[in-house]
Amino acid sequence: MESLLDQSSLFLQQLVNGITLGGVYALIAVGYTMVYGVIQLINFAHGEIYMLGAFLAYTMVTVLGIPFFAAFILTILICACFGIILDFVAYRPLRNAPRLAALITAIGMSIFLQNLALMIWGSQIKSYPRDMFPAIFLKPALSIGEVSMTWMQVFMLSITVLFMVILHLIIHKTKIGTAMRAVSQDKTTSALMGIGVNRVISFTFAIGSAMGGMAGVLVGLYYNAIFPTMGYIAGIKAFAAAVLGGIGSVPGAMLGGGVLGIAEVMGAGYISSEYRDGISYAVMIAVILFKPSGLIGRQIGEKV
Amino acid sequence: MRWQLYKKDPRFIFLSLIFLAVLLPWLPLGASSNYILRILTTAVLYMILALGLNIVPGFTGLLDLGYVGFYGIGAYTSGLLSIHYDLSLWVILPLAALNGALWGTLLGAPTLRLTGDYFAIVTFGFSELVVLLLRNELWLTRGPMGLPGIPPPSIFGHPLTHDWEFFYLILLLLMIVLLVVTRLQDSRLGRAWFAIREDEIAAQCCGVNLIRYKVTAFAISASIGAMGGAFYAKWFKFIHPDMFKFWESILILCLIVFGGMGSIAGTMLGALILIPLSEVLRAVLPQGLFNARYLIYGLVLVLMMRWRPEGLVPFERAQAKKAKLARERLEI
């Protein structure tokens, strides 16, 4: 009886951890999904924006001594600018080039940024100083029996949900959101209707990168470890989440992130912790093979 | 007069290069000659790998990010077969190539139905899974301890030990791969691949079976990669899962993008320039920053796509080349 209770509380604890992690994946996945929706490009460098977000906040807090919450907001803004610059420098010149060229540029940018970070910050794992945020963050906010949720997890989850709601409102209630949806359906026609397509694409990159940078800071806090290659693994997992939910769909990215986060934590806990990353790859490959439209994406026929 | 002959027919350039390569081990280079030979052996190995990868992005127009997975499969096939069964190199090479082709077909058949970007990401996932398997299946691969003590290959009972012997061996392999790849390029298969690369829908309308030709391309590419891996294991005599990480795929992709995607001469030139450059960087860069050379590779990818997407030596079809030569002759 005792062990049964232990088992179930362990399961619930894993569930809580999985949902928190999934929320972060969802934040990154949104960036992939929105860019893919608008210009049909897998922006491999998105994972690097996430990594840069984590490092920027780290540098601001440790070197410049900016208080954590200010650094957090500044990081989000700088990452948004990064996104715009990335699009302007790397992808815009190739807008009408073959898709293969844009994909190669994306992977090249990703490698470049990752190694730039390696040169600037070194390969050693860094961690945020523990005294930069209120100590209450590490204390449990809720605990029912053995299951507990720290304030950190509450903070992460609420930020995720808050920004997802804001994003939903932007996409569905504002003028620029309507323009984004129009561009994602047909670039030429929307240009004819007077939409500044390049401006819309820049905006999409800005929003996606802002969310990516935010996720970087949150994960850096959660695992207390930031390193130059963190973006490449998380980026692929987030991409898996985007595919799982249906690429191009923002609610899909949220759902996919949640499912993937839980699957990963459960898999690591119950199946094999060595294959923790492998579980995400396997889920991704399986979804792409058997249901490429994802859980709630719609099937789009190829345009001829 | 002579020079014009060179200009007209690239085969002359090629033959003189081969002649130089064969002479190379006997040139008086002093103490550093073994070092130079090792670097050149690496460069030729990467030429073979790049020629193999070139079939997928270069000929067929699909981005393959998991090529190094097949390289790793080939290396471990070769290493395990020679340690446990002590097979001859001439049995191991075809077996490794077959094993690569098998996995290429298994991965390609379901995934090549997808659009190019999904294919890229699935191949990436595949290569990561290969590394995870190599690392964690200790009973088979000894995992992170690596696989040391692979016996060297022997030819007619004479085990290869000198650097020049390995250099000749890899040159021989390059000749075989080069023959296969050039013949493929001008075959019916090659024409179908180029048709797919230029326009999938038009190709399909002309009766090209997309899946069949794409899977064939992927399997042949995988088998060449696996063969390169097989040689690598026999040459280096030690393999480790970390040698087959995603980075290697990027490096090989960078070689073909730099040299000219789809162009066989360009692919080889890319390897001949970038691989020795990487060795120079290894000597120049401080220990911890050695991996930062990928900064340059990433930059090469971006800049080439922006300013010179056709690469150093642009791709040219044999038919078109003949027609051009004929036109020039008429004008003279």
XYZ file of C-alpha atoms in Angstrom:
636
model
C 0.000 0.000 0.000
C 2.781 2.317 1.013
C 4.767 1.636 -2.169
C 1.671 2.087 -4.303
C 1.270 5.571 -2.828
C 4.943 6.259 -3.525
C 4.493 5.118 -7.082
C 1.547 7.371 -7.732
C 3.160 10.413 -6.143
C 6.293 9.810 -8.178
C 4.119 9.670 -11.276
C 2.360 12.925 -10.367
C 5.683 14.618 -9.656
C 6.950 13.528 -13.067
C 3.752 14.846 -14.617
C 4.271 18.265 -13.015
C 7.898 18.373 -14.190
C 6.864 17.241 -17.651
C 4.247 19.945 -18.001
C 6.714 22.638 -16.941
C 9.285 21.427 -19.430
C 6.620 21.087 -22.096
C 5.616 24.708 -21.596
C 9.160 25.781 -22.430
C 9.270 23.550 -25.493
C 6.001 25.128 -26.543
C 7.525 28.622 -26.239
C 10.370 27.646 -28.560
C 8.113 25.654 -30.864
C 5.947 28.726 -31.458
C 8.929 30.412 -33.121
C 9.442 27.495 -35.509
C 5.796 27.151 -36.286
C 5.138 30.825 -36.990
C 8.143 31.226 -39.271
C 7.300 28.017 -41.068
C 3.719 29.135 -41.458
C 4.749 32.419 -43.032
C 7.741 31.557 -45.243
C 7.778 27.710 -45.250
C 11.320 27.572 -43.908
C 12.648 25.532 -41.004
C 14.623 28.190 -39.209
C 17.375 25.999 -37.762
C 18.971 29.060 -36.177
C 15.978 29.494 -33.872
C 17.513 27.177 -31.282
C 20.555 29.455 -31.259
C 18.402 32.494 -30.470
C 17.157 30.556 -27.463
C 20.749 29.850 -26.415
C 21.747 33.495 -26.952
C 18.800 34.521 -24.769
C 20.130 32.431 -21.900
C 23.661 33.831 -22.297
C 22.553 37.447 -22.687
C 20.600 37.349 -19.456
C 23.569 35.665 -17.777
C 25.981 38.346 -18.960
C 23.640 41.165 -17.958
C 23.177 39.781 -14.465
C 26.778 38.769 -13.717
C 28.865 41.285 -15.653
C 26.663 44.358 -15.868
C 24.866 43.777 -12.572
C 21.395 44.468 -13.904
C 18.607 43.123 -11.671
C 17.188 39.846 -12.891
C 13.712 40.954 -13.969
C 15.060 43.936 -15.920
C 17.610 41.661 -17.576
C 14.825 39.236 -18.424
C 12.804 41.923 -20.213
C 15.872 43.388 -21.954
C 16.841 39.923 -23.180
C 13.423 39.431 -24.711
C 13.704 42.754 -26.560
C 17.258 42.074 -27.789
C 16.292 38.609 -28.978
C 13.423 40.105 -30.955
C 15.942 42.396 -32.665
C 18.203 39.401 -33.307
C 15.347 37.676 -35.059
C 14.774 40.656 -37.331
C 18.497 40.957 -38.111
C 18.731 37.234 -38.808
C 15.926 37.424 -41.311
C 17.318 40.576 -42.884
C 20.895 39.304 -43.227
C 20.414 35.642 -44.004
C 16.969 34.810 -45.314
C 15.644 37.877 -47.103
C 18.227 37.789 -49.930
C 17.194 34.200 -50.619
C 13.451 34.748 -50.612
C 13.111 33.690 -54.242
C 16.001 31.203 -54.300
C 15.412 27.426 -54.280
C 14.312 26.016 -50.952
C 17.490 23.994 -50.604
C 19.551 27.221 -50.577
C 17.483 28.721 -47.769
C 17.690 25.501 -45.738
C 21.472 25.390 -46.114
C 21.692 29.042 -45.059
C 19.567 28.275 -42.017
C 21.795 25.412 -40.927
C 24.874 27.524 -41.642
C 23.575 30.375 -39.474
C 22.849 27.927 -36.699
C 26.386 26.523 -36.756
C 27.864 30.014 -37.012
C 25.951 31.438 -34.033
C 26.619 28.384 -31.918
C 30.364 28.614 -32.433
C 30.316 32.358 -31.993
C 28.831 31.761 -28.551
C 31.472 29.113 -27.944
C 34.194 31.645 -28.707
C 32.653 34.403 -26.603
C 31.556 32.459 -23.538
C 33.653 29.289 -23.730
C 32.480 25.705 -23.549
C 32.191 25.514 -19.775
C 28.709 25.152 -18.316
C 27.627 28.397 -16.670
C 24.930 28.902 -14.095
C 22.992 31.910 -12.895
C 24.030 33.197 -9.464
C 21.616 31.856 -6.888
C 21.100 35.186 -5.140
C 19.869 37.076 -8.162
C 16.211 36.191 -7.666
C 14.116 35.977 -4.505
C 14.897 32.868 -2.495
C 11.246 31.985 -2.499
C 11.673 30.702 -6.078
C 13.142 27.424 -4.920
C 10.578 26.844 -2.183
C 7.560 24.732 -2.915
C 4.460 26.727 -3.821
C 2.031 23.882 -3.564
C 2.589 20.519 -2.046
C 0.091 17.750 -1.831
C 1.574 14.781 -0.055
C 4.868 14.043 -1.732
C 4.109 16.029 -4.855
C 5.342 19.569 -4.888
C 5.638 22.407 -7.309
C 8.237 25.090 -6.755
C 7.576 28.785 -7.268
C 10.003 28.568 -10.144
C 7.744 26.091 -11.883
C 4.715 28.249 -11.148
C 6.545 31.277 -12.574
C 7.556 29.367 -15.718
C 4.116 27.949 -16.327
C 2.332 31.243 -15.780
C 4.718 33.114 -18.079
C 4.208 30.466 -20.739
C 0.436 30.588 -20.489
C 0.387 34.392 -20.346
C 2.446 34.772 -23.503
C 0.532 32.089 -25.346
C -2.673 34.009 -24.637
C -1.065 37.276 -25.772
C 0.164 35.549 -28.924
C -3.273 34.158 -29.647
C -4.761 37.646 -29.257
C -2.107 39.157 -31.535
C -2.730 36.609 -34.256
C -6.492 36.713 -34.153
C -7.458 40.189 -32.971
C -4.956 42.653 -34.397
C -4.340 44.020 -37.837
C -0.779 42.681 -38.047
C -2.045 39.263 -36.970
C -4.582 39.251 -39.779
C -1.781 40.252 -42.161
C 0.337 37.350 -40.876
C -2.443 34.897 -41.533
C -2.942 36.353 -45.008
C 0.772 36.113 -45.861
C 0.876 32.526 -44.665
C -1.894 31.664 -47.112
C -0.579 33.450 -50.170
C 2.318 35.906 -50.271
C 1.659 37.304 -53.739
C -2.018 37.945 -53.236
C -1.452 39.580 -49.866
C 1.179 41.845 -51.425
C -1.415 42.818 -54.018
C -3.863 43.613 -51.228
C -1.416 46.179 -49.886
C 0.242 44.142 -47.133
C 3.950 44.879 -46.635
C 5.029 41.234 -46.818
C 8.598 41.828 -45.670
C 7.399 43.857 -42.695
C 5.055 41.046 -41.693
C 7.840 38.476 -42.001
C 10.140 40.625 -39.845
C 7.408 40.927 -37.249
C 6.966 37.156 -37.249
C 10.677 36.648 -36.688
C 10.643 39.231 -33.897
C 7.783 37.575 -32.019
C 9.167 34.079 -32.481
C 12.656 35.078 -31.393
C 11.360 37.003 -28.373
C 9.570 33.861 -27.183
C 12.677 31.779 -27.936
C 14.925 34.082 -25.916
C 12.458 34.043 -23.047
C 12.438 30.243 -23.087
C 16.244 30.289 -22.974
C 16.286 32.327 -19.761
C 13.582 30.153 -18.195
C 15.371 26.885 -18.975
C 18.676 28.345 -17.829
C 16.987 29.074 -14.512
C 15.244 25.741 -14.293
C 18.204 23.470 -14.982
C 20.691 26.055 -13.753
C 22.992 25.283 -16.645
C 23.713 27.234 -19.808
C 26.162 26.169 -22.504
C 26.663 26.954 -26.203
C 25.206 23.701 -27.503
C 21.999 23.936 -25.455
C 20.190 25.486 -28.409
C 20.832 22.693 -30.799
C 19.246 19.974 -28.680
C 16.371 22.104 -27.413
C 15.804 23.454 -30.902
C 15.328 19.991 -32.331
C 13.027 19.012 -29.495
C 10.965 22.130 -29.966
C 10.831 21.447 -33.655
C 9.589 17.969 -32.803
C 6.916 19.606 -30.655
C 5.914 21.889 -33.514
C 5.644 18.931 -35.886
C 3.773 16.899 -33.320
C 1.139 19.568 -32.913
C 0.983 20.329 -36.613
C 3.456 22.764 -38.085
C 2.031 26.194 -38.819
C -0.473 25.945 -35.977
C 0.134 27.897 -32.756
C -2.269 25.930 -30.504
C -0.695 22.825 -32.039
C 2.741 23.946 -30.881
C 1.404 24.343 -27.338
C -0.215 20.923 -27.379
C 2.839 19.335 -28.974
C 5.162 20.942 -26.424
C 3.067 19.640 -23.548
C 2.850 16.112 -24.918
C 6.544 15.982 -25.744
C 7.601 17.379 -22.371
C 5.547 14.768 -20.537
C 6.702 11.969 -22.869
C 10.325 12.921 -22.324
C 10.154 13.128 -18.527
C 8.116 9.930 -18.270
C 10.373 8.132 -20.723
C 13.488 9.193 -18.846
C 11.895 8.196 -15.539
C 10.375 4.870 -16.509
C 12.094 3.578 -19.642
C 15.698 4.689 -19.830
C 17.398 7.917 -18.879
C 20.200 7.311 -21.408
C 17.709 7.634 -24.208
C 16.137 10.823 -22.864
C 16.921 12.789 -26.041
C 16.288 9.762 -28.210
C 12.660 9.709 -27.096
C 12.042 13.141 -28.601
C 13.741 12.173 -31.854
C 11.791 8.926 -32.036
C 8.487 10.740 -31.374
C 9.361 13.277 -34.045
C 10.293 10.667 -36.656
C 7.179 8.630 -35.892
C 4.878 11.656 -36.218
C 6.517 12.815 -39.450
C 6.169 9.319 -40.885
C 2.658 8.431 -39.834
C 0.868 11.745 -39.451
C 2.872 14.551 -41.038
C 0.003 16.979 -40.551
C 0.393 16.595 -36.775
C -2.245 16.282 -34.081
C -4.325 19.334 -34.964
C -2.708 20.700 -38.090
C -4.601 20.657 -41.310
C -3.455 18.731 -44.345
C -2.303 21.218 -46.959
C -2.075 20.024 -50.523
C 1.062 20.924 -52.404
C 0.699 24.075 -54.467
C 1.633 23.557 -58.089
C 49.232 23.850 -78.108
C 49.646 21.479 -75.208
C 47.865 23.793 -72.845
C 44.897 23.972 -75.186
C 44.626 20.213 -74.970
C 44.433 20.554 -71.184
C 41.803 23.210 -71.422
C 39.616 21.259 -73.822
C 39.586 17.953 -71.997
C 39.527 17.877 -68.197
C 40.592 14.256 -68.276
C 44.170 15.387 -68.896
C 44.144 17.534 -65.792
C 42.695 14.647 -63.896
C 45.268 12.143 -65.113
C 48.153 14.450 -64.290
C 46.727 14.948 -60.801
C 46.574 11.188 -60.311
C 50.142 10.908 -61.529
C 51.211 13.548 -59.009
C 49.312 11.787 -56.220
C 50.977 8.449 -56.993
C 54.399 10.097 -57.016
C 53.735 12.012 -53.843
C 54.931 9.527 -51.181
C 58.337 9.424 -52.886
C 58.944 13.144 -53.032
C 61.717 14.318 -50.708
C 59.595 16.142 -48.136
C 61.827 15.346 -45.196
C 60.531 14.700 -41.714
C 57.058 16.108 -42.294
C 56.266 13.776 -45.190
C 54.279 11.313 -43.077
C 52.284 14.166 -41.580
C 51.504 15.523 -45.049
C 50.529 12.047 -46.217
C 48.158 11.613 -43.302
C 46.494 14.942 -44.032
C 46.148 14.008 -47.687
C 44.724 10.601 -46.791
C 42.121 12.436 -44.687
C 41.421 14.779 -47.588
C 40.923 11.890 -50.002
C 38.693 10.115 -47.472
C 36.556 13.248 -47.260
C 36.527 13.442 -51.058
C 34.935 9.991 -51.084
C 32.461 10.994 -48.371
C 31.611 14.218 -50.180
C 31.127 12.384 -53.484
C 28.708 10.078 -51.674
C 26.765 12.867 -50.003
C 26.730 14.860 -53.235
C 24.331 12.327 -54.755
C 21.526 13.413 -52.437
C 21.683 17.255 -52.213
C 23.718 17.713 -55.409
C 22.062 15.336 -57.852
C 18.608 14.905 -56.367
C 18.156 18.253 -54.595
C 17.293 16.958 -51.101
C 19.031 18.127 -47.942
C 20.494 15.153 -46.073
C 21.661 16.071 -42.559
C 22.172 12.504 -41.367
C 24.941 11.368 -43.667
C 27.362 10.879 -40.810
C 24.988 8.239 -39.422
C 25.863 5.982 -42.346
C 29.537 6.816 -41.966
C 29.282 5.655 -38.354
C 27.361 2.524 -39.300
C 30.061 1.654 -41.820
C 32.870 2.304 -39.356
C 31.322 0.146 -36.641
C 30.428 -2.602 -39.129
C 34.031 -2.684 -40.239
C 35.475 -2.445 -36.733
C 33.251 -5.141 -35.250
C 33.651 -7.519 -38.193
C 37.422 -7.274 -38.093
C 37.673 -7.641 -34.313
C 35.235 -10.535 -33.942
C 35.577 -12.390 -37.240
C 38.900 -11.147 -38.597
C 37.513 -10.807 -42.115
C 39.568 -9.476 -45.004
C 39.245 -5.852 -46.082
C 37.824 -6.938 -49.448
C 34.955 -8.690 -47.674
C 34.431 -5.925 -45.138
C 34.187 -3.054 -47.628
C 31.273 -4.539 -49.612
C 29.567 -5.730 -46.434
C 29.803 -2.262 -44.870
C 28.515 -0.698 -48.097
C 25.613 -3.141 -48.134
C 24.821 -2.427 -44.506
C 24.781 1.284 -45.268
C 22.524 0.744 -48.262
C 20.206 -1.382 -46.145
C 19.766 1.351 -43.536
C 19.526 3.963 -46.259
C 16.663 2.080 -47.841
C 14.958 1.439 -44.517
C 15.146 5.122 -43.603
C 14.565 6.468 -47.078
C 11.595 4.397 -48.207
C 9.156 5.874 -45.681
C 10.694 9.363 -45.314
C 11.293 10.298 -48.934
C 7.545 10.641 -49.477
C 7.810 13.831 -47.402
C 8.743 17.291 -48.562
C 12.414 18.255 -48.511
C 12.510 20.044 -45.165
C 10.826 17.215 -43.280
C 13.277 14.844 -44.900
C 16.175 16.996 -43.688
C 14.962 16.949 -40.112
C 14.225 13.194 -40.105
C 17.728 12.426 -41.368
C 19.075 14.657 -38.620
C 17.061 12.720 -36.023
C 18.357 9.484 -37.511
C 22.006 10.448 -37.173
C 21.448 11.529 -33.559
C 19.752 8.197 -32.848
C 22.719 6.346 -34.378
C 25.097 8.177 -32.021
C 22.821 7.457 -29.029
C 22.717 3.760 -29.941
C 26.479 3.562 -30.419
C 26.935 5.246 -27.068
C 24.455 3.212 -25.048
C 24.436 -0.317 -26.470
C 27.510 -1.390 -24.544
C 27.163 -5.101 -25.369
C 27.705 -4.336 -29.044
C 29.799 -1.203 -29.323
C 31.439 -0.791 -25.884
C 29.749 2.617 -25.845
C 31.800 5.592 -24.661
C 34.858 3.390 -24.146
C 35.182 3.256 -27.919
C 36.382 0.365 -29.995
C 40.198 0.106 -29.810
C 42.550 -2.396 -31.374
C 41.010 -2.798 -34.799
C 43.464 -4.948 -36.760
C 44.979 -3.201 -39.815
C 43.915 -4.387 -43.257
C 46.191 -6.786 -45.055
C 46.677 -7.256 -48.761
C 47.921 -10.655 -49.961
C 48.845 -11.519 -46.400
C 50.893 -8.350 -45.961
C 49.465 -6.105 -43.234
C 49.432 -2.413 -44.085
C 51.432 -0.288 -41.680
C 53.014 2.590 -43.585
C 51.258 5.833 -44.293
C 51.910 5.577 -48.017
C 50.222 2.159 -48.153
C 47.043 3.620 -46.708
C 47.352 6.560 -49.054
C 47.458 4.256 -52.075
C 44.555 2.228 -50.688
C 42.359 5.306 -50.295
C 43.397 6.527 -53.768
C 42.237 3.186 -55.151
C 38.931 3.529 -53.327
C 38.569 7.067 -54.665
C 39.078 5.777 -58.211
C 36.338 3.177 -57.726
C 33.893 5.668 -56.209
C 34.731 8.247 -58.866
C 34.084 5.732 -61.624
C 30.729 4.784 -60.094
C 29.663 8.380 -59.545
C 30.632 9.684 -62.996
C 28.977 6.737 -64.710
C 25.856 7.273 -62.595
C 25.792 10.947 -63.436
C 25.477 10.286 -67.145
C 23.166 7.313 -66.850
C 19.405 7.080 -67.090
C 19.358 7.083 -63.277
C 21.349 10.316 -63.201
C 19.043 12.002 -65.686
C 16.057 11.024 -63.552
C 17.758 12.530 -60.466
C 18.480 15.807 -62.227
C 14.896 15.932 -63.422
C 13.723 15.517 -59.817
C 16.116 18.210 -58.664
C 14.993 20.724 -61.269
C 11.268 20.188 -60.858
C 9.658 17.306 -59.015
C 6.231 17.807 -60.446
C 7.439 18.075 -64.030
C 9.578 14.965 -63.527
C 6.610 13.073 -62.189
C 4.559 14.153 -65.185
C 7.254 12.733 -67.464
C 6.896 9.370 -65.801
C 9.769 9.496 -63.299
C 8.878 7.351 -60.306
C 9.862 9.849 -57.580
C 10.066 7.501 -54.619
C 12.006 4.823 -56.442
C 14.675 7.168 -57.749
C 14.981 9.110 -54.514
C 15.387 5.925 -52.464
C 17.991 4.659 -54.931
C 19.922 7.915 -54.604
C 19.742 7.802 -50.826
C 20.812 4.155 -50.648
C 23.781 4.625 -52.990
C 24.851 7.714 -51.059
C 24.540 5.809 -47.786
C 26.606 2.893 -49.073
C 29.439 5.191 -50.171
C 29.356 6.860 -46.755
C 29.463 3.475 -45.035
C 32.390 2.404 -47.185
C 34.279 5.545 -46.194
C 33.541 4.676 -42.568
C 34.820 1.148 -43.097
C 38.115 2.480 -44.384
C 38.325 4.995 -41.561
C 37.969 2.286 -38.906
C 40.698 0.180 -40.521
C 42.978 3.166 -40.915
C 42.567 4.874 -37.552
C 42.265 1.530 -35.688
C 40.090 3.151 -33.019
C 36.532 4.408 -33.237
C 34.353 6.249 -30.747
C 30.687 7.342 -30.909
C 31.708 11.008 -30.657
C 33.502 10.774 -33.979
C 30.163 10.440 -35.722
C 28.337 13.447 -34.364
C 26.164 15.813 -36.364
C 29.131 18.152 -36.934
C 30.706 15.793 -39.383
C 27.596 15.952 -41.562
C 27.854 19.732 -41.597
C 31.520 19.573 -42.511
C 30.837 17.263 -45.458
C 27.884 19.387 -46.545
C 30.169 22.404 -46.378
C 32.693 20.693 -48.673
C 30.146 20.168 -51.420
C 28.504 23.571 -51.043
C 31.909 25.226 -51.240
C 33.116 23.202 -54.203
C 29.870 23.235 -56.138
C 26.761 21.233 -55.389
C 26.211 18.509 -57.949
C 29.613 19.020 -59.519
C 31.962 16.070 -59.085
C 35.148 18.061 -59.757
C 33.916 20.816 -57.434
C 33.119 18.379 -54.647
C 36.631 16.974 -54.792
C 38.205 20.405 -54.967
C 36.160 21.481 -51.933
C 37.565 18.586 -49.897
C 41.091 19.211 -51.172
C 40.960 22.847 -50.013
C 38.926 22.751 -46.806
C 40.279 19.596 -45.143
C 43.973 20.653 -45.135
C 42.760 24.122 -44.066
C 41.040 22.514 -41.106
C 44.301 20.768 -40.194
C 46.135 24.080 -40.371
C 43.505 25.553 -38.055
C 44.003 22.616 -35.703
C 47.664 23.624 -35.451
C 46.955 27.358 -35.150
C 43.912 27.530 -32.868
C 44.327 27.020 -29.113
C 43.268 23.621 -27.772
C 39.846 24.537 -26.374
C 38.804 26.559 -29.384
C 39.537 23.944 -32.005
C 35.849 23.325 -32.550
C 35.357 26.998 -33.296
C 36.564 26.205 -36.803
C 32.940 25.293 -37.402
C 32.325 29.013 -37.158
C 34.117 29.243 -40.497
C 32.197 26.326 -41.966
C 28.882 27.879 -40.972
C 29.961 31.155 -42.472
C 31.056 29.399 -45.674
C 27.589 27.844 -46.008
C 25.832 31.190 -45.544
C 28.163 33.217 -47.778
C 28.227 30.659 -50.581
C 24.439 30.475 -50.674
C 24.242 34.253 -50.735
C 26.962 35.116 -53.275
C 27.855 32.009 -55.220
C 25.254 29.245 -54.829
C 26.747 27.238 -57.699
C 30.078 26.829 -55.860
C 33.685 27.102 -57.060
C 33.317 24.702 -59.982
C 29.734 24.899 -61.193
C 27.934 21.743 -62.162
C 27.910 20.973 -65.882
C 26.296 18.030 -67.640
C 28.436 15.877 -69.917
C 25.999 16.342 -72.809
C 26.035 20.102 -72.439
C 29.820 20.047 -72.178
C 30.168 18.059 -75.415
C 27.811 20.409 -77.200
C 29.818 23.393 -75.970
C 33.090 21.838 -77.124
C 31.573 21.099 -80.530
C 30.386 24.692 -80.854
C 33.824 26.019 -79.945
C 35.444 23.770 -82.539
C 33.090 25.077 -85.204
C 33.907 28.651 -84.285
C 37.600 27.984 -84.617
